[in-house]
Short mmCIF file of C-alpha atoms and ligand atoms in Angstrom, two decimals:
data_model
loop_
_atom_site.label_atom_id
_atom_site.label_comp_id
_atom_site.label_asym_id
_atom_site.label_seq_id
_atom_site.Cartn_x
_atom_site.Cartn_y
_atom_site.Cartn_z
CA MET A 16 30.03 30.78 150.65
CA THR A 17 28.78 28.12 153.08
CA GLN A 18 26.88 24.91 152.26
CA ALA A 19 23.69 26.73 153.26
CA ASP A 20 24.19 29.19 150.39
CA ILE A 21 24.15 26.43 147.81
CA TYR A 22 20.84 25.55 146.19
CA ASP A 23 20.03 22.51 144.10
CA VAL A 24 17.98 24.60 141.70
CA THR A 25 17.71 28.34 141.15
CA ILE A 26 14.81 29.39 139.02
CA ILE A 27 15.19 32.71 137.23
CA GLY A 28 11.79 34.31 136.57
CA GLY A 29 8.60 34.37 138.68
CA GLY A 30 5.97 33.91 135.95
CA PRO A 31 3.79 30.77 135.54
CA ALA A 32 6.75 28.65 134.33
CA GLY A 33 8.96 29.71 137.27
CA LEU A 34 6.26 29.42 139.90
CA PHE A 35 5.05 25.99 138.80
CA SER A 36 8.70 24.82 138.53
CA THR A 37 9.24 25.97 142.07
CA PHE A 38 6.33 23.80 143.29
CA TYR A 39 7.46 20.84 141.23
CA SER A 40 11.05 21.16 142.32
CA GLY A 41 9.89 21.05 145.95
CA LEU A 42 7.83 17.97 145.12
CA ARG A 43 11.03 16.35 143.90
CA GLU A 44 12.75 17.31 147.14
CA MET A 45 15.27 19.76 145.72
CA LYS A 46 16.41 22.82 147.63
CA THR A 47 14.88 25.56 145.54
CA LYS A 48 15.23 29.31 145.12
CA ILE A 49 13.21 31.47 142.74
CA VAL A 50 14.35 34.98 141.80
CA GLU A 51 12.19 37.59 140.08
CA ALA A 52 13.36 40.97 138.78
CA SER A 53 10.18 42.86 139.43
CA PRO A 54 8.61 43.63 142.80
CA GLN A 55 5.80 41.13 142.26
CA LEU A 56 5.52 37.50 141.18
CA GLY A 57 3.25 36.46 138.33
CA GLY A 58 5.24 37.42 135.21
CA LYS A 59 3.26 38.65 132.24
CA LEU A 60 -0.03 37.99 134.06
CA ASN A 61 0.61 41.25 135.84
CA VAL A 62 -0.04 43.02 132.53
CA TYR A 63 -3.58 41.71 132.43
CA THR A 64 -4.63 41.10 136.01
CA GLU A 65 -8.26 42.06 135.34
CA LYS A 66 -8.69 39.95 132.23
CA ILE A 67 -10.31 36.55 132.42
CA ILE A 68 -8.23 33.47 131.54
CA TRP A 69 -10.41 30.69 130.15
CA ASP A 70 -7.92 28.15 128.91
CA ILE A 71 -6.25 26.64 131.94
CA GLY A 72 -7.53 23.11 132.30
CA ALA A 73 -9.80 22.46 135.29
CA LEU A 74 -9.70 26.09 136.46
CA PRO A 75 -12.96 27.98 136.05
CA PRO A 76 -12.59 31.23 134.02
CA SER A 77 -10.55 33.38 136.41
CA PRO A 78 -9.02 36.88 136.36
CA ALA A 79 -5.26 36.66 135.78
CA GLY A 80 -4.76 38.30 139.22
CA LYS A 81 -6.51 35.35 140.85
CA VAL A 82 -4.41 32.92 138.82
CA ILE A 83 -1.29 34.61 140.16
CA GLU A 84 -2.56 34.14 143.74
CA HIS A 85 -3.09 30.39 143.14
CA LEU A 86 0.31 30.00 141.50
CA VAL A 87 2.09 31.77 144.33
CA GLU A 88 0.27 29.69 147.00
CA GLN A 89 1.16 26.55 145.13
CA ALA A 90 4.81 27.62 144.70
CA LYS A 91 5.14 28.15 148.46
CA VAL A 92 3.99 24.62 149.45
CA PHE A 93 7.51 23.27 149.94
CA ASN A 94 8.93 26.48 151.48
CA PRO A 95 11.31 27.61 148.76
CA THR A 96 13.39 30.75 149.00
CA ILE A 97 11.55 33.48 147.11
CA LEU A 98 13.38 36.67 146.11
CA THR A 99 11.67 39.55 144.28
CA ASN A 100 13.35 42.80 143.13
CA THR A 101 16.28 40.57 142.15
CA LYS A 102 17.39 40.93 138.58
CA ILE A 103 19.98 38.39 137.50
CA ILE A 104 22.47 39.98 135.13
CA SER A 105 24.92 37.13 134.48
CA ILE A 106 25.50 33.41 134.79
CA ASP A 107 29.05 32.15 135.23
CA ARG A 108 30.71 28.89 136.23
CA GLY A 109 32.17 28.60 139.71
CA THR A 110 34.12 25.81 141.31
CA GLN A 111 32.75 22.32 142.23
CA ASP A 112 30.32 22.23 139.32
CA LEU A 113 28.44 25.22 140.74
CA PHE A 114 26.98 28.10 138.79
CA ILE A 115 27.24 31.64 140.11
CA LEU A 116 24.39 33.99 139.35
CA THR A 117 25.10 37.68 139.80
CA ALA A 118 22.25 39.99 140.64
CA GLU A 119 22.13 43.65 139.63
CA ASN A 120 22.78 44.68 143.26
CA GLY A 121 26.02 42.63 143.27
CA ASP A 122 24.72 39.70 145.29
CA LYS A 123 25.95 36.26 144.23
CA HIS A 124 23.72 33.15 144.18
CA PHE A 125 25.24 29.69 144.11
CA THR A 126 23.45 26.76 142.55
CA LYS A 127 23.94 23.32 141.17
CA ALA A 128 21.38 23.73 138.39
CA ILE A 129 19.52 26.62 136.80
CA MET A 130 16.02 26.85 135.40
CA LEU A 131 15.56 29.75 132.98
CA ALA A 132 11.95 30.79 133.17
CA THR A 133 12.50 34.34 131.95
CA GLY A 134 9.75 34.50 129.32
CA TYR A 135 10.51 37.07 126.67
CA GLY A 136 12.88 38.88 129.08
CA ILE A 137 12.10 41.70 131.46
CA LEU A 138 9.26 43.63 129.87
CA ASN A 139 9.05 47.40 130.03
CA PRO A 140 6.11 49.24 128.45
CA ARG A 141 6.89 51.43 125.42
CA LYS A 142 6.39 54.89 126.78
CA LEU A 143 4.35 57.71 125.26
CA ALA A 144 6.80 59.76 123.24
CA ILE A 145 5.74 63.14 124.59
CA GLU A 146 8.19 65.18 126.68
CA GLY A 147 7.23 65.36 130.32
CA ALA A 148 4.56 62.64 130.07
CA GLU A 149 6.26 60.61 132.83
CA LYS A 150 5.26 63.07 135.53
CA TYR A 151 1.59 62.02 135.10
CA GLU A 152 2.33 58.37 135.75
CA VAL A 153 1.58 58.97 139.44
CA SER A 154 -1.81 60.50 138.62
CA ASN A 155 -3.78 59.62 135.47
CA LEU A 156 -1.42 58.23 132.84
CA SER A 157 -0.95 54.46 133.00
CA TYR A 158 0.51 51.60 130.95
CA THR A 159 -1.52 48.79 132.54
CA ILE A 160 -4.90 48.87 134.19
CA GLN A 161 -4.83 47.68 137.78
CA GLY A 162 -8.46 47.80 138.82
CA LEU A 163 -11.35 48.49 136.46
CA GLU A 164 -13.31 50.24 139.21
CA LYS A 165 -10.81 53.13 139.05
CA MET A 166 -12.27 53.85 135.60
CA ARG A 167 -15.92 53.89 136.56
CA ASP A 168 -17.82 56.89 135.11
CA LYS A 169 -14.56 58.37 133.78
CA ILE A 170 -13.65 59.59 130.31
CA VAL A 171 -10.80 57.26 129.29
CA VAL A 172 -8.51 57.72 126.31
CA ILE A 173 -6.66 54.60 125.24
CA SER A 174 -3.80 54.88 122.75
CA GLY A 175 -3.00 51.74 120.78
CA GLY A 176 -4.62 49.42 118.27
CA GLY A 177 -3.47 45.88 119.13
CA ASP A 178 -5.27 43.12 121.03
CA SER A 179 -4.53 44.63 124.42
CA ALA A 180 -5.84 48.14 123.61
CA ILE A 181 -8.97 46.73 121.96
CA ASP A 182 -9.67 44.37 124.86
CA TRP A 183 -9.32 47.21 127.38
CA ALA A 184 -11.60 49.45 125.36
CA ASN A 185 -14.27 46.78 125.21
CA LEU A 186 -13.90 45.91 128.91
CA LEU A 187 -14.12 49.55 129.96
CA GLU A 188 -16.96 50.48 127.63
CA PRO A 189 -19.79 49.46 130.01
CA ILE A 190 -17.97 50.92 133.03
CA ALA A 191 -16.52 54.21 131.85
CA LYS A 192 -18.51 57.29 130.92
CA GLN A 193 -16.87 57.37 127.51
CA VAL A 194 -13.95 55.44 125.98
CA HIS A 195 -11.88 56.88 123.10
CA LEU A 196 -9.49 54.63 121.22
CA ILE A 197 -6.72 56.44 119.36
CA TYR A 198 -4.71 54.44 116.82
CA ARG A 199 -2.07 55.72 114.40
CA GLN A 200 -2.87 53.06 111.75
CA GLY A 201 -5.95 52.87 109.50
CA GLU A 202 -7.01 49.42 110.73
CA LEU A 203 -7.14 47.79 114.15
CA LYS A 204 -4.95 44.74 114.77
CA GLY A 205 -7.03 42.56 117.04
CA HIS A 206 -9.09 39.37 117.16
CA GLU A 207 -11.93 39.75 114.64
CA SER A 208 -14.62 39.17 117.29
CA GLU A 209 -13.22 41.88 119.58
CA VAL A 210 -12.92 44.35 116.67
CA THR A 211 -16.54 43.63 115.69
CA ARG A 212 -17.61 44.10 119.30
CA LEU A 213 -15.83 47.41 119.39
CA ASN A 214 -17.34 48.58 116.14
CA ASN A 215 -20.77 47.83 117.57
CA ASN A 216 -20.46 49.52 120.93
CA SER A 217 -20.02 53.12 122.02
CA VAL A 218 -16.20 53.30 121.97
CA MET A 219 -15.19 56.30 119.86
CA LEU A 220 -12.57 55.18 117.41
CA HIS A 221 -10.01 57.65 116.04
CA LEU A 222 -7.99 55.90 113.34
CA ASP A 223 -4.93 57.31 111.58
CA SER A 224 -4.56 59.53 114.62
CA GLU A 225 -2.11 60.03 117.45
CA ILE A 226 -1.75 61.96 120.66
CA ILE A 227 0.42 65.00 120.02
CA GLU A 228 -0.02 66.98 123.23
CA LEU A 229 -1.12 66.63 126.82
CA THR A 230 -2.69 69.53 128.68
CA ALA A 231 -2.59 69.55 132.47
CA ASN A 232 -4.63 71.16 135.27
CA GLU A 233 -3.48 74.37 136.97
CA ASP A 234 -1.25 72.44 139.42
CA GLY A 235 0.38 70.73 136.46
CA ASP A 236 -0.01 67.24 138.01
CA LYS A 237 -2.94 65.76 136.12
CA ILE A 238 -3.84 65.50 132.43
CA THR A 239 -7.17 67.19 131.67
CA LYS A 240 -7.09 67.19 127.85
CA VAL A 241 -5.33 65.35 125.08
CA ILE A 242 -4.86 66.79 121.63
CA ILE A 243 -4.87 64.28 118.80
CA LYS A 244 -3.97 64.80 115.18
CA GLN A 245 -5.43 62.96 112.18
CA LYS A 246 -2.47 62.16 109.94
CA ASP A 247 -4.14 62.61 106.50
CA THR A 248 -6.28 65.72 107.18
CA LEU A 249 -3.90 67.15 109.80
CA VAL A 250 -7.02 68.14 111.72
CA GLU A 251 -6.44 68.43 115.47
CA GLN A 252 -9.05 67.54 118.03
CA THR A 253 -9.11 68.19 121.77
CA ILE A 254 -10.56 65.50 124.00
CA LEU A 255 -11.38 66.12 127.68
CA VAL A 256 -10.05 63.19 129.74
CA ASP A 257 -10.02 61.72 133.23
CA GLU A 258 -7.65 58.82 132.52
CA VAL A 259 -5.12 58.10 129.76
CA VAL A 260 -4.01 54.55 129.08
CA ILE A 261 -1.12 53.81 126.77
CA ASN A 262 -0.90 50.37 125.08
CA HIS A 263 2.01 50.67 122.69
CA GLY A 264 3.47 47.26 123.44
CA PHE A 265 6.58 46.30 125.36
CA GLU A 266 10.33 46.34 124.99
CA SER A 267 12.28 43.51 126.50
CA GLU A 268 15.65 43.49 128.24
CA HIS A 269 18.06 40.63 127.59
CA GLU A 270 21.11 41.74 129.60
CA LEU A 271 21.31 38.27 131.20
CA PHE A 272 22.09 36.48 127.95
CA GLU A 273 24.45 39.18 126.73
CA ASN A 274 26.55 39.12 129.95
CA SER A 275 26.67 35.41 130.72
CA SER A 276 29.85 33.46 130.05
CA VAL A 277 28.36 29.97 130.05
CA GLY A 278 27.71 29.89 126.29
CA LEU A 279 23.94 29.80 125.97
CA GLU A 280 22.91 29.82 122.38
CA LYS A 281 20.20 32.23 121.23
CA ILE A 282 17.97 31.12 118.39
CA GLU A 283 16.08 34.40 118.18
CA THR A 284 16.52 37.54 120.19
CA HIS A 285 14.81 36.14 123.23
CA TYR A 286 14.65 32.38 122.92
CA VAL A 287 17.25 30.09 124.28
CA ALA A 288 17.84 26.93 122.33
CA ALA A 289 16.34 24.05 124.33
CA ASN A 290 14.68 20.77 123.47
CA SER A 291 11.24 19.67 124.62
CA TYR A 292 12.75 18.35 127.90
CA GLY A 293 14.04 21.85 128.67
CA GLU A 294 17.70 20.88 128.13
CA THR A 295 19.81 23.74 126.82
CA GLN A 296 23.17 23.08 125.27
CA VAL A 297 24.81 23.90 128.63
CA LYS A 298 24.72 20.95 131.04
CA GLY A 299 23.01 22.00 134.24
CA ILE A 300 20.97 24.83 132.64
CA TYR A 301 17.37 24.12 131.72
CA ALA A 302 14.53 26.26 130.42
CA ALA A 303 10.75 26.33 130.54
CA GLY A 304 7.87 28.54 129.45
CA ASP A 305 7.75 31.29 126.85
CA ILE A 306 11.54 31.46 126.68
CA VAL A 307 11.79 28.15 124.85
CA SER A 308 10.74 27.29 121.34
CA TYR A 309 10.76 23.73 120.05
CA ASP A 310 8.61 21.91 117.58
CA GLY A 311 5.11 21.77 119.06
CA LYS A 312 5.77 24.28 121.85
CA VAL A 313 2.62 25.94 123.21
CA HIS A 314 3.32 29.55 124.22
CA LEU A 315 0.54 29.64 126.79
CA ILE A 316 0.26 29.02 130.53
CA ALA A 317 -0.67 25.37 129.95
CA GLY A 318 2.51 25.00 127.86
CA ALA A 319 4.58 26.59 130.62
CA PHE A 320 3.30 23.96 133.10
CA HIS A 321 4.11 21.13 130.74
CA ASP A 322 7.66 22.47 130.20
CA ALA A 323 8.17 22.90 133.94
CA VAL A 324 7.43 19.25 134.73
CA ASN A 325 9.80 18.00 132.02
CA ALA A 326 12.62 20.37 132.88
CA VAL A 327 12.39 19.84 136.67
CA ASN A 328 12.53 16.04 136.17
CA GLN A 329 15.62 16.49 134.04
CA ILE A 330 17.22 18.66 136.74
CA LYS A 331 16.50 15.96 139.35
CA MET A 332 18.32 13.41 137.26
CA TYR A 333 21.21 15.80 136.60
CA ILE A 334 21.67 16.38 140.35
CA GLU A 335 20.96 12.81 141.40
CA PRO A 336 21.58 10.47 138.45
CA SER A 337 19.96 7.47 140.19
CA ALA A 338 16.68 9.38 140.70
CA PHE A 339 13.52 8.21 138.98
CA ASN A 340 12.98 10.10 135.75
CA ARG A 341 9.64 11.51 136.84
CA ALA A 342 7.72 12.29 139.98
CA ARG A 343 5.05 9.91 141.18
CA VAL A 344 1.58 11.28 140.61
CA SER A 345 0.91 13.89 143.27
CA SER A 346 -2.34 12.30 144.40
CA HIS A 347 -0.41 9.22 145.65
CA ASN A 348 2.45 11.18 147.08
CA ASP A 349 3.42 10.64 150.76
CA LYS A 350 5.01 14.07 150.88
CA PHE A 351 1.57 15.57 150.90
CA SER A 352 0.29 13.68 153.90
CA ASP A 353 1.19 16.51 156.33
CA LYS A 354 0.39 19.12 153.67
CA ASN A 355 -3.09 17.89 152.87
CA GLN A 356 -4.92 20.15 155.28
CA GLU A 357 -3.05 23.19 153.99
CA LEU A 358 -3.75 22.23 150.39
CA VAL A 359 -7.40 21.60 151.02
CA LYS A 360 -7.57 25.13 152.48
CA ILE A 361 -5.85 26.63 149.40
CA PHE A 362 -7.72 24.85 146.64
CA PHE A 363 -11.14 24.48 148.13
CA ALA A 364 -11.38 27.82 149.92
C1 FAD B 4 -2.20 40.27 127.13
C2 FAD B 4 -1.88 38.80 127.27
C3 FAD B 4 -2.93 37.90 127.47
C4 FAD B 4 -2.67 36.55 127.59
N1 FAD B 4 -3.68 35.67 127.77
C5 FAD B 4 -3.44 34.34 127.98
C6 FAD B 4 -4.50 33.43 128.18
O1 FAD B 4 -5.68 33.78 128.23
N2 FAD B 4 -4.16 32.11 128.39
C7 FAD B 4 -2.86 31.64 128.40
O2 FAD B 4 -2.64 30.44 128.62
N3 FAD B 4 -1.84 32.53 128.17
C8 FAD B 4 -2.09 33.85 127.94
N4 FAD B 4 -1.06 34.69 127.71
C9 FAD B 4 0.34 34.16 127.62
C10 FAD B 4 0.90 33.84 129.02
O3 FAD B 4 0.80 35.01 129.83
C11 FAD B 4 2.34 33.40 128.87
O4 FAD B 4 2.39 32.25 128.05
C12 FAD B 4 2.96 33.07 130.24
O5 FAD B 4 2.94 34.22 131.07
C13 FAD B 4 4.40 32.56 130.08
O6 FAD B 4 4.95 32.35 131.37
P1 FAD B 4 6.50 32.41 131.62
O7 FAD B 4 6.70 32.12 133.08
O8 FAD B 4 7.20 31.56 130.64
O9 FAD B 4 6.95 33.89 131.30
P2 FAD B 4 6.50 35.28 131.93
O10 FAD B 4 5.12 35.26 132.37
O11 FAD B 4 6.90 36.31 130.92
O12 FAD B 4 7.45 35.46 133.19
C14 FAD B 4 8.82 35.65 133.07
C15 FAD B 4 9.32 36.39 134.31
O13 FAD B 4 10.75 36.33 134.32
C16 FAD B 4 11.21 37.56 134.86
N5 FAD B 4 12.60 37.77 134.42
C17 FAD B 4 13.01 37.89 133.14
N6 FAD B 4 14.35 38.09 133.11
C18 FAD B 4 14.77 38.04 134.40
C19 FAD B 4 16.03 38.20 135.03
N7 FAD B 4 17.16 38.41 134.31
N8 FAD B 4 16.12 38.15 136.38
C20 FAD B 4 15.00 37.94 137.12
N9 FAD B 4 13.77 37.79 136.57
C21 FAD B 4 13.66 37.87 135.23
C22 FAD B 4 10.25 38.60 134.28
O14 FAD B 4 10.29 39.82 135.03
C23 FAD B 4 8.91 37.86 134.38
O15 FAD B 4 8.27 38.12 135.59
C24 FAD B 4 -1.31 36.07 127.54
C25 FAD B 4 -0.25 36.98 127.37
C26 FAD B 4 -0.55 38.31 127.23
C27 FAD B 4 0.61 39.29 127.03
#
């Protein structure tokens, strides 16, 4: 390990909390690294890239994919080190007050402070419990929709009955040839307004039903029919399909907390105990975003930004005790003088 390998802050998680923390940490002149387990930055927003986010102050209603683009641009302003495909599996103490983060590939990362921005952990979609279903993931079985246009004039079967499945059904209804929504319960579990919308449009709702079989084309590489079964009547129905979308929720991995030796306290399965300044019970480790839960916490993107500012300011004071306890407002900040042209391009493009 050389001095160059040591960062002031290493941010684990590349969602809104991690990306905004990266920007803010640069603003406070800390040497910053952000590490993300998945191949792309953006966190949970990657689950709903096509959906419109309305509730980020001052931003016009924007698809989540666009919000990711803005967050990433902003995070890059102070040239941080950005690593994707880097899953951190443990945090341990090293010498000289350093922490050592170990990645799944064995790489070690050395840092003075840590920002946990891991959301609800690494999310993996709950898979369709039908043998062999995984081979269609490269053709017409998906767990998130990346591009509504792919569904134009297609027959789409969506399995699930929560907010996400209902939203997709409503979004696809005017685009697809026909949308079928299959749900194993007798009542949908979504926002009332979206359920009402669904009940009044052409989506074909199959309640108390589930997919029991997939039939493929002659080459065996694409689903052409799904067979569903109604659980009370046991009646089976065959539906011709072009695309199958499964929305059965997510399972989250928490290996990081299970393996780490630093003594982070869990208050639920996925939250780390931290106060509203992002301080965990381990000095030098801070947290922001969905991972934290304190009185008044807002589990939304706006809440993640608020947490990031507080936690980064705490980190600055941890690393440099004489530092001011908050950044000056960015609009008066000299650091931006040579960045202004770049920023103008980003935000007013
Ligand atoms: C369907 C849906 C719609 C939503 N709509 C809105 C909305 O309209 N408005 C709004 O404000 N909010 C909305 N939200 C909530 C919003 O997405 C979250 O509040 C926000 O993403 C939280 O950001 P985060 O950075 O804390 O966590 P996340 O976005 O979950 O990011 C955490 C990141 O950490 C990574 N990570 C976890 N563990 C590790 C590890 N060990 N090593 C490396 N990386 C790791 C994960 O892979 C992930 O990328 C919605 C959420 C969902 C699911």
